Amino acid sequence: MALIQCPECGAQISSGADHCVHCGCQFTYCPECGAVYVGKPEQCANCGYAFKRDRGQKKFAADTGGEQSVSENQTNYEETWKAAAPFRYKIQTIDEWLGIALLAIGLICLLIAFFVITNWQGNSDPLESLAQTGDTFKTVRTLVIIMCIALAYDLASGMLSKTCAAILLSNWLIDNHIAPEDGVQQYYGKIENIKMLSDETMKDAAYIKAHPSEKTGFYVLFFILLIAVAGFVISLGIAAIENLEFYMMQTVLFDVPFELQVSAALIAAGASLALYLIVRIFAYRGWNKKVEAWVDKVAPGVNKRIEKKIDEAVKKMFGKK
């Protein structure tokens, strides 16, 4: 065992390893002549040494029922993943733009609601003041409900597209007899310039394929969230209508302050935003931890490789070298 240079980043690594601990590049070291290759070739081009096939390649051959060469396996992976790529990209692109649009709608509604509140002025006539208060409250309530629906739909649509893409890809892995660890390793080892969301979807799909029972958890999480948010929005509308009718039935001698009438709508808006952020931040935390740990186990270096791609994209975006 000797120290060699990584063919991708140039760092010194052990010849006995199968990937670089610095950049995640998978390589093959020839024990006969010392040549280093990126990936897992069938034999050494210099001395003709036949490399041993690893556990993942043997598993692929067993699942497919054939004895394909490593180069044939790699070609098949490239062709099949590229064939599935447009479907994934279409879902992700639609979800990205839809999420941006819905968040913009929610923010605009909230800003308009605050503008209406801050610029509201009571009328000197008690009757007109009460009627004006009711109309203003209806406007604020409508804007807040639209904001809640936009945030809820954005949250649900993001989870739905992620869930469907991961489950469909996991079914694709099953139909093509591809082992989960092979799918992760070959996907990240052979197809470059993929979107970061595709990285997450592929890892989720491979994990679901290796753990079929996790599909149920995805479905349950989505439907519980959808029902909870829908119930919250409906209850908000009912409470607002009841409060408005109660205030409108009061006599002119009982002038209700405007701040009390819109407080329910503002609290609902804050609660909606808080619920949205909590689910966005914490809903996938446990899931992502399980997936990342599994990927580190079956395909060492993949997560570091993705982090490197993200860092390079950020540096390129801001013009850093």
GROMACS .gro file of C-alpha atoms in nm:
model
  321
    1MET     CA    1   0.000   0.000   0.000
    2ALA     CA    2   0.144   0.336  -0.102
    3LEU     CA    3   0.054   0.702  -0.121
    4ILE     CA    4  -0.074   0.823  -0.458
    5GLN     CA    5  -0.220   1.144  -0.597
    6CYS     CA    6  -0.592   1.181  -0.654
    7PRO     CA    7  -0.652   1.210  -1.031
    8GLU     CA    8  -0.912   1.482  -0.973
    9CYS     CA    9  -0.785   1.710  -0.695
   10GLY     CA   10  -0.420   1.601  -0.668
   11ALA     CA   11  -0.428   1.535  -0.293
   12GLN     CA   12  -0.221   1.250  -0.149
   13ILE     CA   13  -0.430   0.945  -0.062
   14SER     CA   14  -0.383   0.578   0.012
   15SER     CA   15  -0.370   0.341  -0.285
   16GLY     CA   16  -0.588   0.097  -0.090
   17ALA     CA   17  -0.886   0.333  -0.084
   18ASP     CA   18  -1.156   0.335  -0.351
   19HIS     CA   19  -1.234   0.706  -0.332
   20CYS     CA   20  -1.065   1.034  -0.239
   21VAL     CA   21  -1.152   1.153   0.112
   22HIS     CA   22  -1.097   1.513   0.002
   23CYS     CA   23  -1.310   1.546  -0.312
   24GLY     CA   24  -1.502   1.215  -0.322
   25CYS     CA   25  -1.361   1.108  -0.660
   26GLN     CA   26  -1.384   0.732  -0.712
   27PHE     CA   27  -1.064   0.588  -0.858
   28THR     CA   28  -0.893   0.258  -0.930
   29TYR     CA   29  -0.525   0.189  -0.856
   30CYS     CA   30  -0.338  -0.076  -1.053
   31PRO     CA   31  -0.117  -0.280  -0.815
   32GLU     CA   32   0.100  -0.402  -1.103
   33CYS     CA   33   0.214  -0.083  -1.275
   34GLY     CA   34   0.083   0.188  -1.038
   35ALA     CA   35  -0.151   0.357  -1.287
   36VAL     CA   36  -0.450   0.547  -1.145
   37TYR     CA   37  -0.786   0.564  -1.324
   38VAL     CA   38  -1.099   0.766  -1.255
   39GLY     CA   39  -1.394   0.531  -1.203
   40LYS     CA   40  -1.372   0.152  -1.221
   41PRO     CA   41  -1.232   0.026  -1.554
   42GLU     CA   42  -1.236  -0.341  -1.645
   43GLN     CA   43  -0.861  -0.371  -1.687
   44CYS     CA   44  -0.544  -0.162  -1.683
   45ALA     CA   45  -0.462   0.000  -2.017
   46ASN     CA   46  -0.088  -0.012  -1.943
   47CYS     CA   47  -0.024  -0.366  -1.825
   48GLY     CA   48  -0.354  -0.546  -1.888
   49TYR     CA   49  -0.418  -0.622  -1.520
   50ALA     CA   50  -0.781  -0.731  -1.469
   51PHE     CA   51  -0.940  -0.544  -1.180
   52LYS     CA   52  -1.166  -0.729  -0.939
   53ARG     CA   53  -1.531  -0.630  -0.945
   54ASP     CA   54  -1.663  -0.481  -0.624
   55ARG     CA   55  -1.975  -0.580  -0.430
   56GLY     CA   56  -2.197  -0.322  -0.601
   57GLN     CA   57  -2.102  -0.442  -0.951
   58LYS     CA   58  -2.161  -0.806  -0.851
   59LYS     CA   59  -2.501  -0.709  -0.710
   60PHE     CA   60  -2.591  -0.538  -1.037
   61ALA     CA   61  -2.496  -0.847  -1.238
   62ALA     CA   62  -2.697  -1.069  -1.003
   63ASP     CA   63  -3.005  -0.846  -1.025
   64THR     CA   64  -2.994  -0.818  -1.403
   65GLY     CA   65  -2.913  -1.187  -1.451
   66GLY     CA   66  -2.622  -1.114  -1.684
   67GLU     CA   67  -2.245  -1.085  -1.674
   68GLN     CA   68  -2.199  -0.744  -1.830
   69SER     CA   69  -1.863  -0.573  -1.827
   70VAL     CA   70  -1.803  -0.267  -1.613
   71SER     CA   71  -1.783  -0.043  -1.919
   72GLU     CA   72  -2.117  -0.178  -2.045
   73ASN     CA   73  -2.272  -0.119  -1.704
   74GLN     CA   74  -2.150   0.241  -1.699
   75THR     CA   75  -2.286   0.303  -2.049
   76ASN     CA   76  -2.624   0.160  -1.952
   77TYR     CA   77  -2.637   0.380  -1.642
   78GLU     CA   78  -2.558   0.691  -1.844
   79GLU     CA   79  -2.821   0.617  -2.108
   80THR     CA   80  -3.096   0.531  -1.860
   81TRP     CA   81  -3.033   0.824  -1.627
   82LYS     CA   82  -3.018   1.068  -1.916
   83ALA     CA   83  -3.347   0.928  -2.047
   84ALA     CA   84  -3.509   0.995  -1.707
   85ALA     CA   85  -3.349   1.339  -1.664
   86PRO     CA   86  -3.604   1.552  -1.859
   87PHE     CA   87  -3.889   1.424  -1.641
   88ARG     CA   88  -3.708   1.518  -1.321
   89TYR     CA   89  -3.596   1.857  -1.450
   90LYS     CA   90  -3.948   1.947  -1.567
   91ILE     CA   91  -4.100   1.875  -1.224
   92GLN     CA   92  -3.826   2.065  -1.042
   93THR     CA   93  -3.837   2.367  -1.272
   94ILE     CA   94  -4.216   2.400  -1.237
   95ASP     CA   95  -4.191   2.363  -0.861
   96GLU     CA   96  -3.920   2.628  -0.836
   97TRP     CA   97  -4.117   2.889  -1.031
   98LEU     CA   98  -4.444   2.798  -0.861
   99GLY     CA   99  -4.283   2.833  -0.520
  100ILE     CA  100  -4.138   3.174  -0.605
  101ALA     CA  101  -4.473   3.296  -0.742
  102LEU     CA  102  -4.673   3.177  -0.441
  103LEU     CA  103  -4.428   3.323  -0.190
  104ALA     CA  104  -4.446   3.654  -0.378
  105ILE     CA  105  -4.828   3.644  -0.364
  106GLY     CA  106  -4.822   3.573   0.009
  107LEU     CA  107  -4.576   3.854   0.078
  108ILE     CA  108  -4.769   4.104  -0.135
  109CYS     CA  109  -5.096   4.019   0.042
  110LEU     CA  110  -4.933   4.063   0.383
  111LEU     CA  111  -4.782   4.399   0.283
  112ILE     CA  112  -5.117   4.523   0.149
  113ALA     CA  113  -5.288   4.413   0.470
  114PHE     CA  114  -5.041   4.610   0.681
  115PHE     CA  115  -5.077   4.911   0.449
  116VAL     CA  116  -5.455   4.903   0.488
  117ILE     CA  117  -5.423   4.883   0.866
  118THR     CA  118  -5.165   5.159   0.904
  119ASN     CA  119  -5.359   5.395   0.677
  120TRP     CA  120  -5.702   5.328   0.826
  121GLN     CA  121  -5.868   5.625   0.986
  122GLY     CA  122  -6.193   5.614   1.177
  123ASN     CA  123  -6.489   5.828   1.079
  124SER     CA  124  -6.635   6.081   1.320
  125ASP     CA  125  -6.984   5.941   1.265
  126PRO     CA  126  -7.024   5.623   1.479
  127LEU     CA  127  -7.245   5.446   1.224
  128GLU     CA  128  -7.018   5.523   0.930
  129SER     CA  129  -6.713   5.437   1.141
  130LEU     CA  130  -6.855   5.095   1.226
  131ALA     CA  131  -6.945   5.023   0.863
  132GLN     CA  132  -6.602   5.139   0.745
  133THR     CA  133  -6.439   4.921   1.007
  134GLY     CA  134  -6.634   4.619   0.885
  135ASP     CA  135  -6.531   4.678   0.522
  136THR     CA  136  -6.166   4.722   0.618
  137PHE     CA  137  -6.174   4.411   0.830
  138LYS     CA  138  -6.321   4.214   0.537
  139THR     CA  139  -6.034   4.335   0.316
  140VAL     CA  140  -5.767   4.241   0.569
  141ARG     CA  141  -5.930   3.904   0.635
  142THR     CA  142  -5.944   3.825   0.262
  143LEU     CA  143  -5.579   3.919   0.210
  144VAL     CA  144  -5.466   3.709   0.504
  145ILE     CA  145  -5.664   3.406   0.387
  146ILE     CA  146  -5.513   3.439   0.037
  147MET     CA  147  -5.169   3.455   0.196
  148CYS     CA  148  -5.239   3.144   0.404
  149ILE     CA  149  -5.363   2.951   0.102
  150ALA     CA  150  -5.060   3.058  -0.106
  151LEU     CA  151  -4.814   2.950   0.163
  152ALA     CA  152  -5.000   2.625   0.225
  153TYR     CA  153  -5.013   2.540  -0.144
  154ASP     CA  154  -4.646   2.625  -0.191
  155LEU     CA  155  -4.555   2.398   0.098
  156ALA     CA  156  -4.780   2.117  -0.022
  157SER     CA  157  -4.673   2.142  -0.387
  158GLY     CA  158  -4.305   2.131  -0.292
  159MET     CA  159  -4.356   1.821  -0.079
  160LEU     CA  160  -4.577   1.659  -0.342
  161SER     CA  161  -4.329   1.704  -0.628
  162LYS     CA  162  -4.040   1.585  -0.411
  163THR     CA  163  -4.239   1.282  -0.296
  164CYS     CA  164  -4.364   1.187  -0.642
  165ALA     CA  165  -4.024   1.230  -0.805
  166ALA     CA  166  -3.847   1.023  -0.539
  167ILE     CA  167  -4.107   0.744  -0.544
  168LEU     CA  168  -4.120   0.730  -0.924
  169LEU     CA  169  -3.741   0.716  -0.943
  170SER     CA  170  -3.728   0.445  -0.678
  171ASN     CA  171  -3.980   0.244  -0.882
  172TRP     CA  172  -3.761   0.303  -1.187
  173LEU     CA  173  -3.463   0.160  -0.998
  174ILE     CA  174  -3.671  -0.148  -0.913
  175ASP     CA  175  -3.798  -0.194  -1.270
  176ASN     CA  176  -3.444  -0.174  -1.410
  177HIS     CA  177  -3.301  -0.408  -1.143
  178ILE     CA  178  -3.052  -0.150  -1.019
  179ALA     CA  179  -2.923  -0.184  -0.664
  180PRO     CA  180  -2.965   0.136  -0.458
  181GLU     CA  181  -2.593   0.165  -0.382
  182ASP     CA  182  -2.513   0.115  -0.752
  183GLY     CA  183  -2.764   0.382  -0.848
  184VAL     CA  184  -2.610   0.636  -0.610
  185GLN     CA  185  -2.250   0.559  -0.700
  186GLN     CA  186  -2.296   0.540  -1.077
  187TYR     CA  187  -2.532   0.837  -1.090
  188TYR     CA  188  -2.291   1.073  -0.918
  189GLY     CA  189  -1.985   0.915  -1.074
  190LYS     CA  190  -2.095   0.937  -1.436
  191ILE     CA  191  -2.343   1.220  -1.489
  192GLU     CA  192  -2.204   1.568  -1.428
  193ASN     CA  193  -2.364   1.913  -1.435
  194ILE     CA  194  -2.681   1.792  -1.265
  195LYS     CA  195  -2.903   2.022  -1.065
  196MET     CA  196  -2.868   2.025  -0.688
  197LEU     CA  197  -3.234   1.931  -0.649
  198SER     CA  198  -3.170   1.628  -0.870
  199ASP     CA  199  -2.900   1.523  -0.625
  200GLU     CA  200  -3.148   1.525  -0.338
  201THR     CA  201  -3.415   1.345  -0.540
  202MET     CA  202  -3.173   1.071  -0.644
  203LYS     CA  203  -3.063   1.009  -0.286
  204ASP     CA  204  -3.424   1.003  -0.166
  205ALA     CA  205  -3.519   0.761  -0.444
  206ALA     CA  206  -3.230   0.527  -0.371
  207TYR     CA  207  -3.310   0.533   0.001
  208ILE     CA  208  -3.679   0.459  -0.064
  209LYS     CA  209  -3.577   0.175  -0.296
  210ALA     CA  210  -3.359   0.028  -0.022
  211HIS     CA  211  -3.627   0.093   0.244
  212PRO     CA  212  -3.971   0.047   0.075
  213SER     CA  213  -4.159   0.103   0.401
  214GLU     CA  214  -4.047   0.468   0.400
  215LYS     CA  215  -4.299   0.542   0.122
  216THR     CA  216  -4.576   0.527   0.381
  217GLY     CA  217  -4.404   0.790   0.593
  218PHE     CA  218  -4.383   1.025   0.298
  219TYR     CA  219  -4.753   0.988   0.219
  220VAL     CA  220  -4.859   1.028   0.583
  221LEU     CA  221  -4.645   1.340   0.631
  222PHE     CA  222  -4.787   1.504   0.321
  223PHE     CA  223  -5.154   1.433   0.392
  224ILE     CA  224  -5.132   1.530   0.761
  225LEU     CA  225  -4.970   1.859   0.667
  226LEU     CA  226  -5.224   1.928   0.394
  227ILE     CA  227  -5.520   1.854   0.621
  228ALA     CA  228  -5.375   2.059   0.907
  229VAL     CA  229  -5.310   2.366   0.693
  230ALA     CA  230  -5.647   2.340   0.517
  231GLY     CA  231  -5.825   2.313   0.852
  232PHE     CA  232  -5.633   2.612   0.983
  233VAL     CA  233  -5.731   2.828   0.686
  234ILE     CA  234  -6.097   2.723   0.706
  235SER     CA  235  -6.114   2.790   1.079
  236LEU     CA  236  -5.955   3.130   1.020
  237GLY     CA  237  -6.227   3.224   0.773
  238ILE     CA  238  -6.510   3.100   0.997
  239ALA     CA  239  -6.374   3.281   1.303
  240ALA     CA  240  -6.329   3.603   1.107
  241ILE     CA  241  -6.685   3.592   0.972
  242GLU     CA  242  -6.831   3.520   1.316
  243ASN     CA  243  -6.633   3.801   1.475
  244LEU     CA  244  -6.735   4.042   1.202
  245GLU     CA  245  -7.105   3.957   1.238
  246PHE     CA  246  -7.079   3.995   1.616
  247TYR     CA  247  -6.920   4.339   1.587
  248MET     CA  248  -7.167   4.454   1.324
  249MET     CA  249  -7.460   4.363   1.551
  250GLN     CA  250  -7.332   4.585   1.830
  251THR     CA  251  -7.505   4.915   1.891
  252VAL     CA  252  -7.337   5.241   1.810
  253LEU     CA  253  -7.290   5.299   2.181
  254PHE     CA  254  -7.048   5.005   2.192
  255ASP     CA  255  -6.774   5.119   1.955
  256VAL     CA  256  -6.523   4.836   1.915
  257PRO     CA  257  -6.163   4.953   1.856
  258PHE     CA  258  -6.031   4.870   1.510
  259GLU     CA  259  -5.715   4.710   1.655
  260LEU     CA  260  -5.923   4.441   1.824
  261GLN     CA  261  -6.110   4.364   1.505
  262VAL     CA  262  -5.798   4.303   1.293
  263SER     CA  263  -5.592   4.138   1.566
  264ALA     CA  264  -5.730   3.794   1.477
  265ALA     CA  265  -5.626   3.838   1.114
  266LEU     CA  266  -5.276   3.957   1.207
  267ILE     CA  267  -5.228   3.674   1.455
  268ALA     CA  268  -5.343   3.430   1.189
  269ALA     CA  269  -5.094   3.576   0.942
  270GLY     CA  270  -4.809   3.543   1.190
  271ALA     CA  271  -4.915   3.190   1.281
  272SER     CA  272  -4.932   3.095   0.913
  273LEU     CA  273  -4.582   3.224   0.845
  274ALA     CA  274  -4.451   3.051   1.157
  275LEU     CA  275  -4.615   2.722   1.057
  276TYR     CA  276  -4.473   2.752   0.706
  277LEU     CA  277  -4.118   2.816   0.829
  278ILE     CA  278  -4.132   2.545   1.096
  279VAL     CA  279  -4.239   2.280   0.846
  280ARG     CA  280  -3.988   2.399   0.587
  281ILE     CA  281  -3.702   2.390   0.837
  282PHE     CA  282  -3.786   2.087   1.051
  283ALA     CA  283  -4.011   1.856   0.844
  284TYR     CA  284  -3.727   1.705   0.643
  285ARG     CA  285  -3.457   1.726   0.908
  286GLY     CA  286  -3.504   1.373   1.042
  287TRP     CA  287  -3.556   1.234   0.693
  288ASN     CA  288  -3.246   1.405   0.552
  289LYS     CA  289  -3.031   1.281   0.839
  290LYS     CA  290  -3.132   0.921   0.768
  291VAL     CA  291  -3.074   0.958   0.395
  292GLU     CA  292  -2.736   1.130   0.435
  293ALA     CA  293  -2.615   0.866   0.680
  294TRP     CA  294  -2.723   0.588   0.444
  295VAL     CA  295  -2.553   0.754   0.144
  296ASP     CA  296  -2.230   0.796   0.342
  297LYS     CA  297  -2.244   0.426   0.421
  298VAL     CA  298  -2.314   0.282   0.075
  299ALA     CA  299  -2.140   0.547  -0.137
  300PRO     CA  300  -1.862   0.720   0.060
  301GLY     CA  301  -1.763   1.059  -0.074
  302VAL     CA  302  -2.089   1.138  -0.256
  303ASN     CA  303  -2.207   1.399  -0.006
  304LYS     CA  304  -1.866   1.569  -0.006
  305ARG     CA  305  -1.871   1.571  -0.383
  306ILE     CA  306  -2.209   1.742  -0.384
  307GLU     CA  307  -2.086   1.998  -0.130
  308LYS     CA  308  -1.788   2.066  -0.356
  309LYS     CA  309  -2.022   2.122  -0.653
  310ILE     CA  310  -2.231   2.365  -0.449
  311ASP     CA  311  -1.921   2.557  -0.337
  312GLU     CA  312  -1.799   2.580  -0.696
  313ALA     CA  313  -2.141   2.702  -0.813
  314VAL     CA  314  -2.149   2.970  -0.540
  315LYS     CA  315  -1.796   3.086  -0.624
  316LYS     CA  316  -1.885   3.102  -0.992
  317MET     CA  317  -2.203   3.296  -0.914
  318PHE     CA  318  -2.013   3.562  -0.718
  319GLY     CA  319  -1.710   3.561  -0.947
  320LYS     CA  320  -1.473   3.412  -0.691
  321LYS     CA  321  -1.184   3.194  -0.800
   0.00000   0.00000   0.00000
